[in-house]
Tab-separated table of C-alpha atoms in Angstrom:
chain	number	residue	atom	x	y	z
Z	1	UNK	CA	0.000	0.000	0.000
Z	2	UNK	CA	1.220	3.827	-0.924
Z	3	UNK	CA	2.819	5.124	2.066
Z	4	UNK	CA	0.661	8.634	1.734
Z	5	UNK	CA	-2.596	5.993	1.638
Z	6	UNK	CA	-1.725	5.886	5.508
Z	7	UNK	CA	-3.175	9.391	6.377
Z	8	UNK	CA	-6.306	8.478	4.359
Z	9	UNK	CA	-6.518	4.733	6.682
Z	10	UNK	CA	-6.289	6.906	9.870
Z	11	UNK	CA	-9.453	9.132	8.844
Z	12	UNK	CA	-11.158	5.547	8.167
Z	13	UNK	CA	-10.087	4.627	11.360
Z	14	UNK	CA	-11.243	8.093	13.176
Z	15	UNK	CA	-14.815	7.720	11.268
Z	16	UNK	CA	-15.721	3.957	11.829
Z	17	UNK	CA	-15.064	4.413	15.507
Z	18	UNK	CA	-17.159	7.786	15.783
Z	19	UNK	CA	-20.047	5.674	13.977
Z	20	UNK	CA	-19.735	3.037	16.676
Z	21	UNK	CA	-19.378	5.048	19.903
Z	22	UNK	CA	-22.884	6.943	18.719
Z	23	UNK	CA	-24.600	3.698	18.456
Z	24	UNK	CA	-23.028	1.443	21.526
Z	25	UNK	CA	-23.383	3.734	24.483
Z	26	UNK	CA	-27.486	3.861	23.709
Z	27	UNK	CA	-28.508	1.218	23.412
Z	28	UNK	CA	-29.155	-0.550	26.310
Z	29	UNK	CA	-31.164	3.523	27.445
Z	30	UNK	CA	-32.397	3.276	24.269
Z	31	UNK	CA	-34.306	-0.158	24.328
Z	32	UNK	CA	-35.280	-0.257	28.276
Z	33	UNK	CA	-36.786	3.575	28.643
Z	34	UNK	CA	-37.878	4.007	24.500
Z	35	UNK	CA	-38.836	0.149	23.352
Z	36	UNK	CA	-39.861	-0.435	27.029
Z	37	UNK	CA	-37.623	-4.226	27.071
Z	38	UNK	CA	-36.191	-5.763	30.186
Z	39	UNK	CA	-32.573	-4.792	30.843
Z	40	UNK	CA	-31.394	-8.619	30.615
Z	41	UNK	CA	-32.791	-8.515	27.122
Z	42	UNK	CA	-31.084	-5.385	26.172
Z	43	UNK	CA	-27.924	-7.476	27.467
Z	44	UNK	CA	-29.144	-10.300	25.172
Z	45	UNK	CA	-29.083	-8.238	22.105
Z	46	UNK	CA	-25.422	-6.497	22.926
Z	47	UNK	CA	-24.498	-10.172	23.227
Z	48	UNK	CA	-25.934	-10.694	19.813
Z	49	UNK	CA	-24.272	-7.335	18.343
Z	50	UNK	CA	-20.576	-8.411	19.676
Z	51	UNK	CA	-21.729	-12.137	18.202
Z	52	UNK	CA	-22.017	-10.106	14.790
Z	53	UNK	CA	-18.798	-7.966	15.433
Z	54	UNK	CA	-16.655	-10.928	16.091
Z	55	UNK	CA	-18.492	-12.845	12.809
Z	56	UNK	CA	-17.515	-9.890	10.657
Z	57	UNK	CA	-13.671	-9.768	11.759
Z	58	UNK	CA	-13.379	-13.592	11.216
Z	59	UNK	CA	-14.752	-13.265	8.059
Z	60	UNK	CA	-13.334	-9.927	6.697
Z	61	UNK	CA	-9.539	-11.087	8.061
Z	62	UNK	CA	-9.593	-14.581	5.939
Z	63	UNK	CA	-11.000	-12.610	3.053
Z	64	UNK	CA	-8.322	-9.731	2.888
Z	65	UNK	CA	-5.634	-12.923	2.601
Z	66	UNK	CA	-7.250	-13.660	-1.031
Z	67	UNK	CA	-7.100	-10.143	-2.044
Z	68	UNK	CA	-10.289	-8.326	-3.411
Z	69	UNK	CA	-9.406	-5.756	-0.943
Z	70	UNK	CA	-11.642	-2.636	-2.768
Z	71	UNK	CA	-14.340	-4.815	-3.297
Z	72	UNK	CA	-14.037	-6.025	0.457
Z	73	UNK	CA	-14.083	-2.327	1.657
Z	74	UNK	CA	-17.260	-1.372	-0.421
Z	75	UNK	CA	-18.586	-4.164	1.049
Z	76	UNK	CA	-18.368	-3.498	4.061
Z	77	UNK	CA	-18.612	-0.142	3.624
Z	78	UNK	CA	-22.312	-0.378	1.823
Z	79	UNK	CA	-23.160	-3.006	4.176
Z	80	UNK	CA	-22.856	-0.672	7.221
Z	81	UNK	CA	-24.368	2.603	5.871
Z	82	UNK	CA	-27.206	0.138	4.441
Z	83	UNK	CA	-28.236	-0.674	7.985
Z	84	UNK	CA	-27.932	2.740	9.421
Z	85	UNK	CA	-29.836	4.098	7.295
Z	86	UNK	CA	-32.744	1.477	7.316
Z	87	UNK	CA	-31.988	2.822	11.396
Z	88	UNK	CA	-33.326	6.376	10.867
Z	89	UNK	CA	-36.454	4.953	9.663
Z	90	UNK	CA	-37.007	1.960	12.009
Z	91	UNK	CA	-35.781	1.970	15.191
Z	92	UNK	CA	-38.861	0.110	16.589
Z	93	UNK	CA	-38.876	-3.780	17.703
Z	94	UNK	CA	-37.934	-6.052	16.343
Z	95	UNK	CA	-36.542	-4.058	13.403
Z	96	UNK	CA	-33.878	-2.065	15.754
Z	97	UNK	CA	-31.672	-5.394	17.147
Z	98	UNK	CA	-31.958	-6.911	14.102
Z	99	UNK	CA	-30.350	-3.903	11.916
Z	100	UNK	CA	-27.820	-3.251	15.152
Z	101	UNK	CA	-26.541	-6.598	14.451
Z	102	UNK	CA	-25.827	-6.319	10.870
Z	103	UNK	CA	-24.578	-3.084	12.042
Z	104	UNK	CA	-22.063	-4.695	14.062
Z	105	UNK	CA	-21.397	-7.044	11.333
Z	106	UNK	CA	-20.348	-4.082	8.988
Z	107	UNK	CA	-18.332	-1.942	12.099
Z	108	UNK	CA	-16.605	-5.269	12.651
Z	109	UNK	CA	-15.372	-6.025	9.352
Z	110	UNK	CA	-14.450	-2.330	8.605
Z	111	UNK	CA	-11.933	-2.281	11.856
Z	112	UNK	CA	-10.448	-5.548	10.367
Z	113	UNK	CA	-9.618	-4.387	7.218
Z	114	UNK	CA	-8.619	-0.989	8.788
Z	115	UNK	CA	-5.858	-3.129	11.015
Z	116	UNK	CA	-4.949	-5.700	8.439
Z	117	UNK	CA	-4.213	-2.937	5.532
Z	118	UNK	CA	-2.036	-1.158	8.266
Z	119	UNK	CA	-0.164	-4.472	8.192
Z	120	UNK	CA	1.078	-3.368	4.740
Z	121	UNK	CA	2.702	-0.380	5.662
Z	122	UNK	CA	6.189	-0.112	5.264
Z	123	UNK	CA	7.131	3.482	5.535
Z	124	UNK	CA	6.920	2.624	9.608
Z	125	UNK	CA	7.473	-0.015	11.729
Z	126	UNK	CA	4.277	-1.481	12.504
Z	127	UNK	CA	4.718	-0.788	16.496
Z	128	UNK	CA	3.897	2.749	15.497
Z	129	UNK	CA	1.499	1.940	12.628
Z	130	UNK	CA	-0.792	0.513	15.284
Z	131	UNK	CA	-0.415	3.020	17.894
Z	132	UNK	CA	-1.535	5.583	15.340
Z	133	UNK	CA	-4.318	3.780	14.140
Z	134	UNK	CA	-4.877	3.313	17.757
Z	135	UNK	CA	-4.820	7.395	18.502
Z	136	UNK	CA	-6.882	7.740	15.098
Z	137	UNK	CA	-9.653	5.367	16.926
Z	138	UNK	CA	-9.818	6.985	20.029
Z	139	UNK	CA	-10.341	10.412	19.295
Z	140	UNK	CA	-13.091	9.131	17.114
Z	141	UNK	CA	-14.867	7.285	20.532
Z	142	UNK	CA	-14.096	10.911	21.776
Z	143	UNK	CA	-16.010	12.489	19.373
Z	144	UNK	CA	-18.364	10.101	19.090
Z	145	UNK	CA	-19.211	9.692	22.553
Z	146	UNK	CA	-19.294	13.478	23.590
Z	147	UNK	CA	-21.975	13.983	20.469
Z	148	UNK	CA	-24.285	11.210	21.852
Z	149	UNK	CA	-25.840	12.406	24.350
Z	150	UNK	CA	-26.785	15.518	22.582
Z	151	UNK	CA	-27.891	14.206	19.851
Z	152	UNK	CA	-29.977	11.694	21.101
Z	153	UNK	CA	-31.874	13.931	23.514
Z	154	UNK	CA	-33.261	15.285	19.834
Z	155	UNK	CA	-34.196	12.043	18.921
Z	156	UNK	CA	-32.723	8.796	17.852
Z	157	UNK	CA	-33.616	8.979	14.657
Z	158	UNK	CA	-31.553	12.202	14.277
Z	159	UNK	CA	-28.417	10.122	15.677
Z	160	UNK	CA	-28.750	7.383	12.954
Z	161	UNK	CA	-28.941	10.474	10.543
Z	162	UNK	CA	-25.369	11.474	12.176
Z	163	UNK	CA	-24.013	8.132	11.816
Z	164	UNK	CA	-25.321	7.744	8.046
Z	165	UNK	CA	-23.781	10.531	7.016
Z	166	UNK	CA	-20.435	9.538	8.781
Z	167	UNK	CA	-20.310	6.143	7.066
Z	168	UNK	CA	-21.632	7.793	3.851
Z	169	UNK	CA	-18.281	9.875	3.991
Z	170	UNK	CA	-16.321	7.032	4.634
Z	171	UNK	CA	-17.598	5.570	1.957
Z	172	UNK	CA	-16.608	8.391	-0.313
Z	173	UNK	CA	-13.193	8.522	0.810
Z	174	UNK	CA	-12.565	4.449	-0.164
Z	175	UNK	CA	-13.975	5.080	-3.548
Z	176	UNK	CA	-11.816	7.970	-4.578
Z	177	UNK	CA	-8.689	7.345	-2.155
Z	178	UNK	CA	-8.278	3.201	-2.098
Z	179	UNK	CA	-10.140	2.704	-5.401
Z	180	UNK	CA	-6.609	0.413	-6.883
Z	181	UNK	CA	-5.598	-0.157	-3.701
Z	182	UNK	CA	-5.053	-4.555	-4.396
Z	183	UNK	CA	-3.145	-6.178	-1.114
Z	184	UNK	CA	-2.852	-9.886	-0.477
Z	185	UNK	CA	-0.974	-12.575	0.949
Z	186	UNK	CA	2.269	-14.150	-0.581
Z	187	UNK	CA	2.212	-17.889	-0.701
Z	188	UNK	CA	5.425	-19.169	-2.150
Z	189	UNK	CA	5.489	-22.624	-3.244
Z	190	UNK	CA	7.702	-24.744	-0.899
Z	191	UNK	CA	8.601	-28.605	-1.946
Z	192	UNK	CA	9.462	-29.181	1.758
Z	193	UNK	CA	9.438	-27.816	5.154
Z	194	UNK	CA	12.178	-28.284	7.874
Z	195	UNK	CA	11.716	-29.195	11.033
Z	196	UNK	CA	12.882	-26.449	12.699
Z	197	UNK	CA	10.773	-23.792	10.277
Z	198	UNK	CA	7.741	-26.487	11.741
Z	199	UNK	CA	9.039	-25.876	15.256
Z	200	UNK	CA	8.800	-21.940	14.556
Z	201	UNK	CA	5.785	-21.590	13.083
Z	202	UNK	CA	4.480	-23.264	16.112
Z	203	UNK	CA	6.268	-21.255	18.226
Z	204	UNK	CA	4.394	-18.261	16.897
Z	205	UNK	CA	1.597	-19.305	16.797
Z	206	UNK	CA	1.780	-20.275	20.245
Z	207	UNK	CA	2.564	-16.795	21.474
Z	208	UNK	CA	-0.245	-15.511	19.664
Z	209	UNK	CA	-2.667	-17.490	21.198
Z	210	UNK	CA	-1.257	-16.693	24.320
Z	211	UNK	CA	-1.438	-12.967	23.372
Z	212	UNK	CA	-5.255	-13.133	21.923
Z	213	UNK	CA	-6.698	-14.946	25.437
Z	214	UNK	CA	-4.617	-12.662	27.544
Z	215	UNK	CA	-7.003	-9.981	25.370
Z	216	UNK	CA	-9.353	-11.750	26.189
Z	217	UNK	CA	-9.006	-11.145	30.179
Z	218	UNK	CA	-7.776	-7.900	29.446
Z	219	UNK	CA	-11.507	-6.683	27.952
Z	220	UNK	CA	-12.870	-8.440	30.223
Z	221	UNK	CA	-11.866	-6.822	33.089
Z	222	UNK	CA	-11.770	-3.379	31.236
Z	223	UNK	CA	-15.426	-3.359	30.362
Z	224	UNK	CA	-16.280	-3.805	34.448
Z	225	UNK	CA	-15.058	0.294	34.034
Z	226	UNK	CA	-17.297	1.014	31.657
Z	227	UNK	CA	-20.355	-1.050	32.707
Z	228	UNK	CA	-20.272	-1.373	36.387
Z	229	UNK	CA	-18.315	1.700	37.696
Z	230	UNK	CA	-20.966	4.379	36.912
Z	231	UNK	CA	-23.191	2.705	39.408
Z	232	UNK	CA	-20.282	1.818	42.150
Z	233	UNK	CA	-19.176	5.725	41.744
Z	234	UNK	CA	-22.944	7.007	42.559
Z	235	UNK	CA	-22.491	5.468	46.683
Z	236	UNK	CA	-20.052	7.747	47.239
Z	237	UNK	CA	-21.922	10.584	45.793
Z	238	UNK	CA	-20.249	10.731	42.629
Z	239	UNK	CA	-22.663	12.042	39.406
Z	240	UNK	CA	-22.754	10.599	36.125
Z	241	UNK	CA	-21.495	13.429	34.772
Z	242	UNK	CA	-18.556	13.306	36.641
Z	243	UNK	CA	-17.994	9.572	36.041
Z	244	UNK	CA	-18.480	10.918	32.075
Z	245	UNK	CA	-15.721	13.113	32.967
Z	246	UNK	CA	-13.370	9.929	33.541
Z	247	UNK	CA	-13.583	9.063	30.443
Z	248	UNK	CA	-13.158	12.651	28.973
Z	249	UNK	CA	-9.471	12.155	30.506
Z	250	UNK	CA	-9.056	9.322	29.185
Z	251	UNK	CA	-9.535	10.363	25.624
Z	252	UNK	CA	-7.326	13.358	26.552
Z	253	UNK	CA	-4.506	11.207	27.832
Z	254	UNK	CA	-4.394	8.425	25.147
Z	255	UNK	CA	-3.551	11.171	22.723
Z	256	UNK	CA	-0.431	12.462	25.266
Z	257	UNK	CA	0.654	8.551	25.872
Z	258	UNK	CA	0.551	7.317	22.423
Z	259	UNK	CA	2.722	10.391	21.104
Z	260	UNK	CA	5.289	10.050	24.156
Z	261	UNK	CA	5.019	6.253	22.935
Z	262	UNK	CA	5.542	7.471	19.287
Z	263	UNK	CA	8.640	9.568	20.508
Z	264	UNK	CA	9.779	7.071	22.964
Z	265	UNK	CA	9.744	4.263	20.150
Z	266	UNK	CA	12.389	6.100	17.375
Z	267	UNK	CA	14.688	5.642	19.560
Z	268	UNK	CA	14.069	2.175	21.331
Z	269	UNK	CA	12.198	-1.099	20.834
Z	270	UNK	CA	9.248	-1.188	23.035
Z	271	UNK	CA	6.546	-3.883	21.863
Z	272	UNK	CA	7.697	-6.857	24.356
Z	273	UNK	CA	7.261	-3.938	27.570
Z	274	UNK	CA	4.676	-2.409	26.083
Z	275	UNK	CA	2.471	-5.182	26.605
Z	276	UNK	CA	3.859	-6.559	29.328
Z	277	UNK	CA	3.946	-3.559	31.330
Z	278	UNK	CA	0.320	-2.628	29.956
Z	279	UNK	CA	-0.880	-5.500	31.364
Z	280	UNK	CA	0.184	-4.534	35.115
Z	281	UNK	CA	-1.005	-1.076	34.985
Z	282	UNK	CA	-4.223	-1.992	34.125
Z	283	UNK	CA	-3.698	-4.477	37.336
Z	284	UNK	CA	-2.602	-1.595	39.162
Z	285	UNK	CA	-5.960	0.971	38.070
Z	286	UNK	CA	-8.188	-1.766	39.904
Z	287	UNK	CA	-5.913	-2.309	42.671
Z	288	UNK	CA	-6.562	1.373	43.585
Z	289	UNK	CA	-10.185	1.083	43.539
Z	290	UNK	CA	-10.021	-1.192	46.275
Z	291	UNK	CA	-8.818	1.923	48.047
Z	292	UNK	CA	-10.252	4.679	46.927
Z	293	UNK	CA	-12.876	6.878	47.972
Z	294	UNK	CA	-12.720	10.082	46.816
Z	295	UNK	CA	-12.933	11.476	43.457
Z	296	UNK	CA	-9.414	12.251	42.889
Z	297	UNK	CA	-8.767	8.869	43.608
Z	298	UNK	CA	-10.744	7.587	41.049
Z	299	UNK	CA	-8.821	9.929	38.921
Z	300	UNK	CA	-5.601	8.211	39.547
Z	301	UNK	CA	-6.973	4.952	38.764
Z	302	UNK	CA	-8.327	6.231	35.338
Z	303	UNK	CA	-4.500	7.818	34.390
Z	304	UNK	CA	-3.219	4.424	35.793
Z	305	UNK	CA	-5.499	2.495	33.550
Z	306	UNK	CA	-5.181	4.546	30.479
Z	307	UNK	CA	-1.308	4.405	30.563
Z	308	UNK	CA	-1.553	0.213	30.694
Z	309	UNK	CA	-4.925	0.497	27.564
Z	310	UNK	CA	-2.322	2.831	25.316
Z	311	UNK	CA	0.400	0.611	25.892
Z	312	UNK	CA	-1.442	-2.687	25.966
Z	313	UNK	CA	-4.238	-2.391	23.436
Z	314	UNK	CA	-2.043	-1.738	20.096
Z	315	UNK	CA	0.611	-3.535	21.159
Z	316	UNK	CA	-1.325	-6.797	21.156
Z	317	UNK	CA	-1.932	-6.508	17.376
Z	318	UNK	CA	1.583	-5.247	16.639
Z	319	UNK	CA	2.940	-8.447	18.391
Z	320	UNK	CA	0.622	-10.637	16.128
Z	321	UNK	CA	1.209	-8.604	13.053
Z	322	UNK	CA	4.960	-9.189	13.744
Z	323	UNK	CA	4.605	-12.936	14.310
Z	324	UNK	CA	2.133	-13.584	11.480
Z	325	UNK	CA	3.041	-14.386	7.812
Z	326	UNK	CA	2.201	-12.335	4.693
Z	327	UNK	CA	-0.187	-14.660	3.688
Z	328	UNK	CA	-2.320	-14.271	7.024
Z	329	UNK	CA	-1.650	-11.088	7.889
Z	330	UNK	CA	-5.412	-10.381	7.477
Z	331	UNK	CA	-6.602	-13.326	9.241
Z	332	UNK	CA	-4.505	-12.298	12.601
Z	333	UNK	CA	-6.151	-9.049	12.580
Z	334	UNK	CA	-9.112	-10.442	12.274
Z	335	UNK	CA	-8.312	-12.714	15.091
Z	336	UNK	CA	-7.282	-10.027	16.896
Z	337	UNK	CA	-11.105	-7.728	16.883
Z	338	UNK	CA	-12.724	-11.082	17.130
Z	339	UNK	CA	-11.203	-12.051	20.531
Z	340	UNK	CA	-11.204	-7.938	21.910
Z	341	UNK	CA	-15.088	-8.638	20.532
Z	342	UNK	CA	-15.488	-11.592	22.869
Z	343	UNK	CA	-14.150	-9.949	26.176
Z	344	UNK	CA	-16.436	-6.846	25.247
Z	345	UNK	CA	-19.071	-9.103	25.344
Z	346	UNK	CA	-18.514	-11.026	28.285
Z	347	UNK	CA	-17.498	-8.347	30.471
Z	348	UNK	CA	-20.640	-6.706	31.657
Z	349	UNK	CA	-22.084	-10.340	32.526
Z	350	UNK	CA	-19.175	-11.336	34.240
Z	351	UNK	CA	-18.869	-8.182	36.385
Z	352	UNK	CA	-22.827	-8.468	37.194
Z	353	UNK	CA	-22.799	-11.944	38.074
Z	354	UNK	CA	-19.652	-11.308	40.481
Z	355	UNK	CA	-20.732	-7.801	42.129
Z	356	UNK	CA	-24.265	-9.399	43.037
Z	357	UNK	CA	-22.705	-12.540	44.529
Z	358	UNK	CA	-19.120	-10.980	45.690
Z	359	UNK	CA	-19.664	-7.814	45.679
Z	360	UNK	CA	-17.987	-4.696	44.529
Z	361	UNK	CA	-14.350	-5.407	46.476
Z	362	UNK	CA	-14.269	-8.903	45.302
Z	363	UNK	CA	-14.614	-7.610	41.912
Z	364	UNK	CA	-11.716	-5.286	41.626
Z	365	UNK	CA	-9.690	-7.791	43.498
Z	366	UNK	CA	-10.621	-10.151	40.559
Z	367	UNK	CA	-9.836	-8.092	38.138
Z	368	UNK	CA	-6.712	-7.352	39.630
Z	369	UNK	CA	-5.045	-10.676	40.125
Z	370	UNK	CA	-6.226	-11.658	36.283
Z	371	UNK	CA	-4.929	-8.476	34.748
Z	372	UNK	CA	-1.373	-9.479	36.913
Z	373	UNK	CA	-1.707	-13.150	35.624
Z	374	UNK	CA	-1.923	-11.929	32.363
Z	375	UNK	CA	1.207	-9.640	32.268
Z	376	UNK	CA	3.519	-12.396	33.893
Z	377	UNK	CA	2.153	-15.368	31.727
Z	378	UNK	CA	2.846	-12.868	28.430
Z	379	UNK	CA	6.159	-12.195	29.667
Z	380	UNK	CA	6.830	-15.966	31.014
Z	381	UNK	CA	6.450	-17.093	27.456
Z	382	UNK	CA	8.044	-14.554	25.473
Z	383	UNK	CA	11.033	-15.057	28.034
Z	384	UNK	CA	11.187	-18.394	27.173
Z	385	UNK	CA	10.105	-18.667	23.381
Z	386	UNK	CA	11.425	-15.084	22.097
Z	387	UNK	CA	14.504	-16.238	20.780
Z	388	UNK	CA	12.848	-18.847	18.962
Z	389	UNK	CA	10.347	-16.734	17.157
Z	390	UNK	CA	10.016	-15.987	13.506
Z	391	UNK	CA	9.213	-12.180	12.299
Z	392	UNK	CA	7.264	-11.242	9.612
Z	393	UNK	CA	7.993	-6.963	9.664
């Protein structure tokens, strides 16, 4: 891919995620106070949305390997703006889960193709490919979030128009900027394979595995922030709007950390710390809200946890990037959103389950331990295995 082509995959990458963080945070609002459904049914149908997400990376991942990759974009392009637009018009039941699902479909295999064309970069090394990509993202769930509320106070309807017009754009900018953009994977014919190329390619894909479940965990746990804290916040007094204002800082500093991290990384290699240490500071955000009690504190958990996400959260698909060959390049990123899709979706039932039997403590010691368990198994095995390994960069 064109090196200047990289600009034009960050504004993809800004857009898709302002589309999805208009659509995510209402839902569950949306279909208990609007379409008057229990609350474990609007969990039912986010279950079914990150069912449809994970579907659509899978699918869009082993796709991109065969090439097609314009036709693969409009697809999912068209596929997306299809359903959001059917959205404006009905947003009743059953019409709205079953369009939020293709939805999710369509935002799932947009991110993959976003991640696994970044993967062809060459002009940077792809530590700092994904980190950008990663900034790119985020400011869209800032902008996408902080419109929300707004906008949906005027009506849902008007929202879907928002998010039409967003993916309509995006659209736009694939036809006229990635129009003869044709990627795919390199299989050169081999008579015979060596046993020690065997042992490496095992080795890899060993690590990755280890890499994608330690994800896994990782969302997991994450998602108990966004689902669950809002609630544990409001006993000591706390408002919504100042557990919004959490997250406000932590759109804020994910665009400081991931240009110290883009400074820090011209001069050093960071990707085996970066997710190692990610890991533990994300341990060490829940182990001070098993302390804290004051809003400042909470504070200093949120920097604490948005240091480990920025360092963490591209670094994972850097690392399998890295590890995977040309040829499934696309099919590792696509691995990659599928398993960040699965912890999304298991997080808010796993964090409800435990605060209602274990309560709130219990949870954040949990979530502590795993997040730790994580970062020292990642590290155990690239310890051991590193040397072994095979890059693809």
């Amino acid at each position: 891919m064109k090196d200047d082509l990289f600009k034009w995959l960050g504004g993809l990458a800004f857009l898709n995620n302002v589309g999805y963080s208009c659509v995510w945070p209402v839902t569950t609002i949306y279909m208990h106070n609007q379409l008057h459904q229990s609350l474990v049914l609007a969990g039912v149908v986010l279950l079914c949305y990150s069912s449809a997400n994970v579907i659509g990376s899978i699918a869009a991942g082993s796709r991109f390997d065969r090439g097609h990759t314009f036709g693969l974009n409009l697809f999912g392009q068209l596929i997306t703006l299809l359903a959001v637009t059917l959205l404006i018009f009905m947003h009743g039941w059953p019409s709205y889960p079953i369009l939020l699902c293709i939805f999710g479909f369509g935002n799932g295999w947009i991110l993959t193709l976003i991640n696994s064309m970044g993967t062809r970069v060459k002009k940077y090394p792809s530590v700092k490919v994904f980190n950008q990509l990663y900034l790119a993202e985020n400011i869209g769930l800032v902008v996408g979030t902080g419109l929300t509320g707004f906008i949906y106070e005027q009506g849902i309807g008007w929202l879907f128009v928002l998010i039409a017009g967003i993916y309509l754009v995006s659209l736009i900018i694939v036809g006229i900027k990635f129009a003869e953009v044709e990627l795919h994977g390199e299989c050169p014919v081999r008579q015979t394979v060596d046993a020690s190329a065997d042992l490496t390619g095992k080795r890899n894909l060993f690590v990755i595995i280890v890499l994608l479940l330690g994800l896994v965990v990782v969302w997991v746990m994450y998602e108990q922030w966004m689902s669950n804290l809002a609630v544990y916040l409001a006993r000591f007094g706390i408002s919504t709007g100042r557990y919004g204002m959490l997250w406000t800082i932590n759109g804020i500093l994910i665009i400081i950390f991931q240009l110290l991290l883009d400074w820090i990384g011209r001069y050093h290699a960071t990707l085996d710390l970066q997710v190692i240490l990610g890991a533990f500071f994300m341990a060490g955000s829940f182990m001070l809200l098993l302390f804290a009690a004051h809003y400042g504190q909470f504070v200093l958990a949120m920097v604490v946890l948005t240091l480990g996400e920025s360092l963490l959260i591209p670094g994972v698909p850097a690392y399998v990037n890295r590890l995977s060959p040309v040829a499934q390049k696309g099919r590792g990123q696509g691995m990659v959103n599928a398993f960040s899709s699965i912890g999304k979706a298991i997080g808010p039932l796993f964090g409800g389950l435990v605060i209602e039997r274990l309560g709130y403590f219990r949870l954040f010691a949990i979530c502590t331990a795993a997040d730790l368990i994580v970062g020292m198994m990642i590290g155990i095995v690239l310890l051991i295995l590193r040397r072994g390994l095979q890059t693809y960069d």
